[in-house]
Every structure is written in C-alpha cells, then in structure tokens.
Amino acid sequence: MTSTATQLTRPVLFPHPLESSVDHSVPEPVGTQAFLAVCGHTHLFRGARIRIRGLAAPGAFVAAPRAVDLVLRFADDVVADAELRPEGPAGTELVVAAYTTAAGTPLDGRSWTVRAVERKGDEVELAVAGPSRTDRDPAASPV
C-alpha cells in the first residue's frame, strides 16, 4: 500500500481554489469506491481537518460512520491512499499510507485518531486528534 505522485493513473475532476476544475490523476483501489478527501496542509498533525467529498448521504454518514477508502489529497496536490476505520482499537482512526510531499519529504504510513466527524454542507469533516496510540504499520493490513 504505497502511494506516490508517480503512480497517478486515472483522471478525477475536483474543485481547486483558483480554478473551476483541474484534471488530476489519482490511484483508485480496485473493486472498491474511494472517496476524495482534501487536507489544506501538506501533512497531517494534531488539529488538522480533512473534508470527505462525494458521500451520497453525509448526514447519515456522520450519524453512523462506516469504513471507507479514501484518496487523500494534500495542499501540495500530492495524494495518498487512506482508510477511515470507525471501529479501530483507539476509536475512529484514519490510516494513511506512506507518501512523499511535493518538497521531497518522505512520510511514513501512520494511523491517526479522529476527534470529530461533522457534517459541513455536502461534505464530512474529520478533525484529527493526533497519532493513534495503537499506531501500527499500515502496510501490514490493506487500506
């Protein structure tokens, strides 16, 4: 489960702050639907927020989160595979595969505890509490 900017395979359109739409290519897991998740930073940290787009019923998702595959796009347009696991050992967890920032900084895969899951219009926002205490190698289990 690795994700780098060089593994881009399928074009996906999503809003960009400066343009109406930008054609980006992102990997998509075979046999499952991955939802676009956007982070306004180049990496995750305590307090970071992530917006999940494209969920059919965001209100129902907030009321009863379920495991979903994500394509996590960071502010530098780098993408990483991720999975939201609502019943992880430490509560709701976001498991992110290893990736390299656009500046060339390699970041290891990591599990993050999610502090809050809230509806924001037609999107779902995740608030990151910090690294999971049960942080394990995400490559050991498929994301």
PDB file of C-alpha atoms in Angstrom:
ATOM      1  CA  MET A   1       0.000   0.000   0.000  1.00  0.00           C
ATOM      2  CA  THR A   2       2.123   2.785  -1.260  1.00  0.00           C
ATOM      3  CA  SER A   3       1.060   5.984  -2.879  1.00  0.00           C
ATOM      4  CA  THR A   4       3.254   8.453  -4.638  1.00  0.00           C
ATOM      5  CA  ALA A   5       2.715  11.190  -7.145  1.00  0.00           C
ATOM      6  CA  THR A   6       4.253   8.948  -9.816  1.00  0.00           C
ATOM      7  CA  GLN A   7       1.542   6.278  -9.502  1.00  0.00           C
ATOM      8  CA  LEU A   8      -1.170   8.519 -10.920  1.00  0.00           C
ATOM      9  CA  THR A   9      -3.433   6.508 -13.183  1.00  0.00           C
ATOM     10  CA  ARG A  10      -6.992   7.765 -13.583  1.00  0.00           C
ATOM     11  CA  PRO A  11      -8.189  11.327 -14.149  1.00  0.00           C
ATOM     12  CA  VAL A  12     -10.523  12.701 -11.487  1.00  0.00           C
ATOM     13  CA  LEU A  13     -12.045  16.175 -11.516  1.00  0.00           C
ATOM     14  CA  PHE A  14     -12.448  18.141  -8.332  1.00  0.00           C
ATOM     15  CA  PRO A  15     -12.594  21.828  -7.426  1.00  0.00           C
ATOM     16  CA  HIS A  16      -9.385  23.776  -6.988  1.00  0.00           C
ATOM     17  CA  PRO A  17      -9.378  27.052  -5.024  1.00  0.00           C
ATOM     18  CA  LEU A  18      -8.136  29.045  -8.018  1.00  0.00           C
ATOM     19  CA  GLU A  19      -9.878  27.262 -10.882  1.00  0.00           C
ATOM     20  CA  SER A  20     -13.327  25.872 -11.574  1.00  0.00           C
ATOM     21  CA  SER A  21     -11.879  22.399 -12.127  1.00  0.00           C
ATOM     22  CA  VAL A  22      -8.468  20.866 -12.534  1.00  0.00           C
ATOM     23  CA  ASP A  23      -7.771  17.494 -14.112  1.00  0.00           C
ATOM     24  CA  HIS A  24      -5.748  15.414 -11.623  1.00  0.00           C
ATOM     25  CA  SER A  25      -4.973  11.748 -11.796  1.00  0.00           C
ATOM     26  CA  VAL A  26      -5.264   9.682  -8.651  1.00  0.00           C
ATOM     27  CA  PRO A  27      -4.976   5.968  -7.916  1.00  0.00           C
ATOM     28  CA  GLU A  28      -8.227   4.177  -7.194  1.00  0.00           C
ATOM     29  CA  PRO A  29      -8.419   0.907  -5.293  1.00  0.00           C
ATOM     30  CA  VAL A  30      -9.608  -1.992  -7.443  1.00  0.00           C
ATOM     31  CA  GLY A  31     -13.061  -3.307  -6.553  1.00  0.00           C
ATOM     32  CA  THR A  32     -13.988  -0.527  -4.149  1.00  0.00           C
ATOM     33  CA  GLN A  33     -15.085   3.064  -4.389  1.00  0.00           C
ATOM     34  CA  ALA A  34     -12.620   5.538  -2.951  1.00  0.00           C
ATOM     35  CA  PHE A  35     -13.847   8.979  -1.935  1.00  0.00           C
ATOM     36  CA  LEU A  36     -11.835  12.140  -2.358  1.00  0.00           C
ATOM     37  CA  ALA A  37     -10.656  13.614   0.957  1.00  0.00           C
ATOM     38  CA  VAL A  38      -8.955  17.017   0.986  1.00  0.00           C
ATOM     39  CA  CYS A  39      -6.486  18.335   3.575  1.00  0.00           C
ATOM     40  CA  GLY A  40      -5.482  22.013   3.488  1.00  0.00           C
ATOM     41  CA  HIS A  41      -1.914  21.162   4.566  1.00  0.00           C
ATOM     42  CA  THR A  42       0.976  19.109   3.154  1.00  0.00           C
ATOM     43  CA  HIS A  43       0.817  16.637   6.044  1.00  0.00           C
ATOM     44  CA  LEU A  44      -1.374  15.630   8.974  1.00  0.00           C
ATOM     45  CA  PHE A  45      -0.910  16.828  12.552  1.00  0.00           C
ATOM     46  CA  ARG A  46      -2.968  17.326  15.727  1.00  0.00           C
ATOM     47  CA  GLY A  47      -5.820  19.651  14.824  1.00  0.00           C
ATOM     48  CA  ALA A  48      -5.660  19.091  11.047  1.00  0.00           C
ATOM     49  CA  ARG A  49      -9.010  18.916   9.284  1.00  0.00           C
ATOM     50  CA  ILE A  50      -9.941  16.788   6.313  1.00  0.00           C
ATOM     51  CA  ARG A  51     -13.048  17.122   4.135  1.00  0.00           C
ATOM     52  CA  ILE A  52     -14.518  13.987   2.555  1.00  0.00           C
ATOM     53  CA  ARG A  53     -16.363  14.707  -0.684  1.00  0.00           C
ATOM     54  CA  GLY A  54     -18.851  12.689  -2.681  1.00  0.00           C
ATOM     55  CA  LEU A  55     -20.653  10.763   0.050  1.00  0.00           C
ATOM     56  CA  ALA A  56     -24.277  10.171  -1.008  1.00  0.00           C
ATOM     57  CA  ALA A  57     -25.727  10.940   2.439  1.00  0.00           C
ATOM     58  CA  PRO A  58     -23.265  12.942   4.551  1.00  0.00           C
ATOM     59  CA  GLY A  59     -25.747  13.379   7.419  1.00  0.00           C
ATOM     60  CA  ALA A  60     -26.314   9.641   7.703  1.00  0.00           C
ATOM     61  CA  PHE A  61     -22.555   9.050   7.489  1.00  0.00           C
ATOM     62  CA  VAL A  62     -21.934  11.433  10.424  1.00  0.00           C
ATOM     63  CA  ALA A  63     -24.655   9.695  12.471  1.00  0.00           C
ATOM     64  CA  ALA A  64     -23.188   6.238  11.770  1.00  0.00           C
ATOM     65  CA  PRO A  65     -19.692   6.395  10.236  1.00  0.00           C
ATOM     66  CA  ARG A  66     -18.620   3.356   8.265  1.00  0.00           C
ATOM     67  CA  ALA A  67     -15.268   2.203   6.925  1.00  0.00           C
ATOM     68  CA  VAL A  68     -14.457   3.911   3.630  1.00  0.00           C
ATOM     69  CA  ASP A  69     -11.466   4.013   1.333  1.00  0.00           C
ATOM     70  CA  LEU A  70     -10.138   7.496   0.632  1.00  0.00           C
ATOM     71  CA  VAL A  71      -7.836   9.212  -1.810  1.00  0.00           C
ATOM     72  CA  LEU A  72      -6.336  11.877   0.448  1.00  0.00           C
ATOM     73  CA  ARG A  73      -5.201  14.994  -1.441  1.00  0.00           C
ATOM     74  CA  PHE A  74      -2.886  17.364   0.387  1.00  0.00           C
ATOM     75  CA  ALA A  75      -2.391  21.103  -0.249  1.00  0.00           C
ATOM     76  CA  ASP A  76       0.649  20.416  -2.456  1.00  0.00           C
ATOM     77  CA  ASP A  77      -1.545  18.202  -4.714  1.00  0.00           C
ATOM     78  CA  VAL A  78       0.179  15.012  -3.548  1.00  0.00           C
ATOM     79  CA  VAL A  79      -2.206  12.119  -2.948  1.00  0.00           C
ATOM     80  CA  ALA A  80      -2.030   9.144  -0.592  1.00  0.00           C
ATOM     81  CA  ASP A  81      -4.258   6.127  -0.089  1.00  0.00           C
ATOM     82  CA  ALA A  82      -6.131   6.179   3.203  1.00  0.00           C
ATOM     83  CA  GLU A  83      -8.937   4.412   5.026  1.00  0.00           C
ATOM     84  CA  LEU A  84     -11.338   5.665   7.660  1.00  0.00           C
ATOM     85  CA  ARG A  85     -11.916   2.965  10.287  1.00  0.00           C
ATOM     86  CA  PRO A  86     -14.712   3.948  12.664  1.00  0.00           C
ATOM     87  CA  GLU A  87     -14.230   0.966  14.976  1.00  0.00           C
ATOM     88  CA  GLY A  88     -10.462   0.945  15.360  1.00  0.00           C
ATOM     89  CA  PRO A  89      -8.773  -0.079  18.618  1.00  0.00           C
ATOM     90  CA  ALA A  90      -8.462   3.607  19.626  1.00  0.00           C
ATOM     91  CA  GLY A  91     -11.889   4.654  18.350  1.00  0.00           C
ATOM     92  CA  THR A  92     -12.292   6.207  14.916  1.00  0.00           C
ATOM     93  CA  GLU A  93      -8.986   6.048  13.066  1.00  0.00           C
ATOM     94  CA  LEU A  94      -7.663   7.371   9.776  1.00  0.00           C
ATOM     95  CA  VAL A  95      -4.984   5.074   8.375  1.00  0.00           C
ATOM     96  CA  VAL A  96      -2.762   6.827   5.814  1.00  0.00           C
ATOM     97  CA  ALA A  97      -0.236   5.099   3.569  1.00  0.00           C
ATOM     98  CA  ALA A  98       3.332   6.354   3.266  1.00  0.00           C
ATOM     99  CA  TYR A  99       3.823   9.184   0.775  1.00  0.00           C
ATOM    100  CA  THR A 100       6.316  11.866  -0.209  1.00  0.00           C
ATOM    101  CA  THR A 101       5.416  15.558  -0.114  1.00  0.00           C
ATOM    102  CA  ALA A 102       5.947  17.691  -3.218  1.00  0.00           C
ATOM    103  CA  ALA A 103       9.000  19.170  -1.454  1.00  0.00           C
ATOM    104  CA  GLY A 104      10.505  15.667  -1.318  1.00  0.00           C
ATOM    105  CA  THR A 105       9.917  14.878   2.366  1.00  0.00           C
ATOM    106  CA  PRO A 106       9.103  11.178   2.816  1.00  0.00           C
ATOM    107  CA  LEU A 107       6.423  10.496   5.430  1.00  0.00           C
ATOM    108  CA  ASP A 108       5.831   7.019   6.843  1.00  0.00           C
ATOM    109  CA  GLY A 109       2.390   5.454   6.870  1.00  0.00           C
ATOM    110  CA  ARG A 110       0.558   6.145  10.096  1.00  0.00           C
ATOM    111  CA  SER A 111      -2.725   5.710  11.949  1.00  0.00           C
ATOM    112  CA  TRP A 112      -4.372   8.869  13.280  1.00  0.00           C
ATOM    113  CA  THR A 113      -7.113   9.122  15.902  1.00  0.00           C
ATOM    114  CA  VAL A 114     -10.093  11.153  14.691  1.00  0.00           C
ATOM    115  CA  ARG A 115     -11.507  13.501  17.344  1.00  0.00           C
ATOM    116  CA  ALA A 116     -14.682  14.511  15.497  1.00  0.00           C
ATOM    117  CA  VAL A 117     -16.745  13.624  12.443  1.00  0.00           C
ATOM    118  CA  GLU A 118     -19.042  16.506  11.443  1.00  0.00           C
ATOM    119  CA  ARG A 119     -21.235  17.456   8.528  1.00  0.00           C
ATOM    120  CA  LYS A 120     -20.187  20.606   6.675  1.00  0.00           C
ATOM    121  CA  GLY A 121     -22.734  21.189   3.907  1.00  0.00           C
ATOM    122  CA  ASP A 122     -22.500  18.289   1.464  1.00  0.00           C
ATOM    123  CA  GLU A 123     -19.121  17.212   2.867  1.00  0.00           C
ATOM    124  CA  VAL A 124     -17.986  15.395   6.006  1.00  0.00           C
ATOM    125  CA  GLU A 125     -15.169  16.955   8.027  1.00  0.00           C
ATOM    126  CA  LEU A 126     -12.748  14.902  10.111  1.00  0.00           C
ATOM    127  CA  ALA A 127     -10.807  16.566  12.932  1.00  0.00           C
ATOM    128  CA  VAL A 128      -7.507  14.816  13.658  1.00  0.00           C
ATOM    129  CA  ALA A 129      -6.726  14.336  17.364  1.00  0.00           C
ATOM    130  CA  GLY A 130      -3.193  13.031  16.841  1.00  0.00           C
ATOM    131  CA  PRO A 131      -1.260   9.850  16.089  1.00  0.00           C
ATOM    132  CA  SER A 132      -3.093   6.738  17.235  1.00  0.00           C
ATOM    133  CA  ARG A 133      -1.706   5.062  20.346  1.00  0.00           C
ATOM    134  CA  THR A 134      -2.141   1.792  18.506  1.00  0.00           C
ATOM    135  CA  ASP A 135      -0.226   3.177  15.525  1.00  0.00           C
ATOM    136  CA  ARG A 136       0.960   0.219  13.526  1.00  0.00           C
ATOM    137  CA  ASP A 137       2.456  -0.208  10.110  1.00  0.00           C
ATOM    138  CA  PRO A 138      -0.477   0.447   7.726  1.00  0.00           C
ATOM    139  CA  ALA A 139       1.272  -1.751   5.146  1.00  0.00           C
ATOM    140  CA  ALA A 140       0.686  -4.719   7.433  1.00  0.00           C
ATOM    141  CA  SER A 141      -3.051  -4.535   6.790  1.00  0.00           C
ATOM    142  CA  PRO A 142      -4.597  -3.449   3.494  1.00  0.00           C
ATOM    143  CA  VAL A 143      -6.021   0.045   3.280  1.00  0.00           C
TER     144      VAL A 143
END
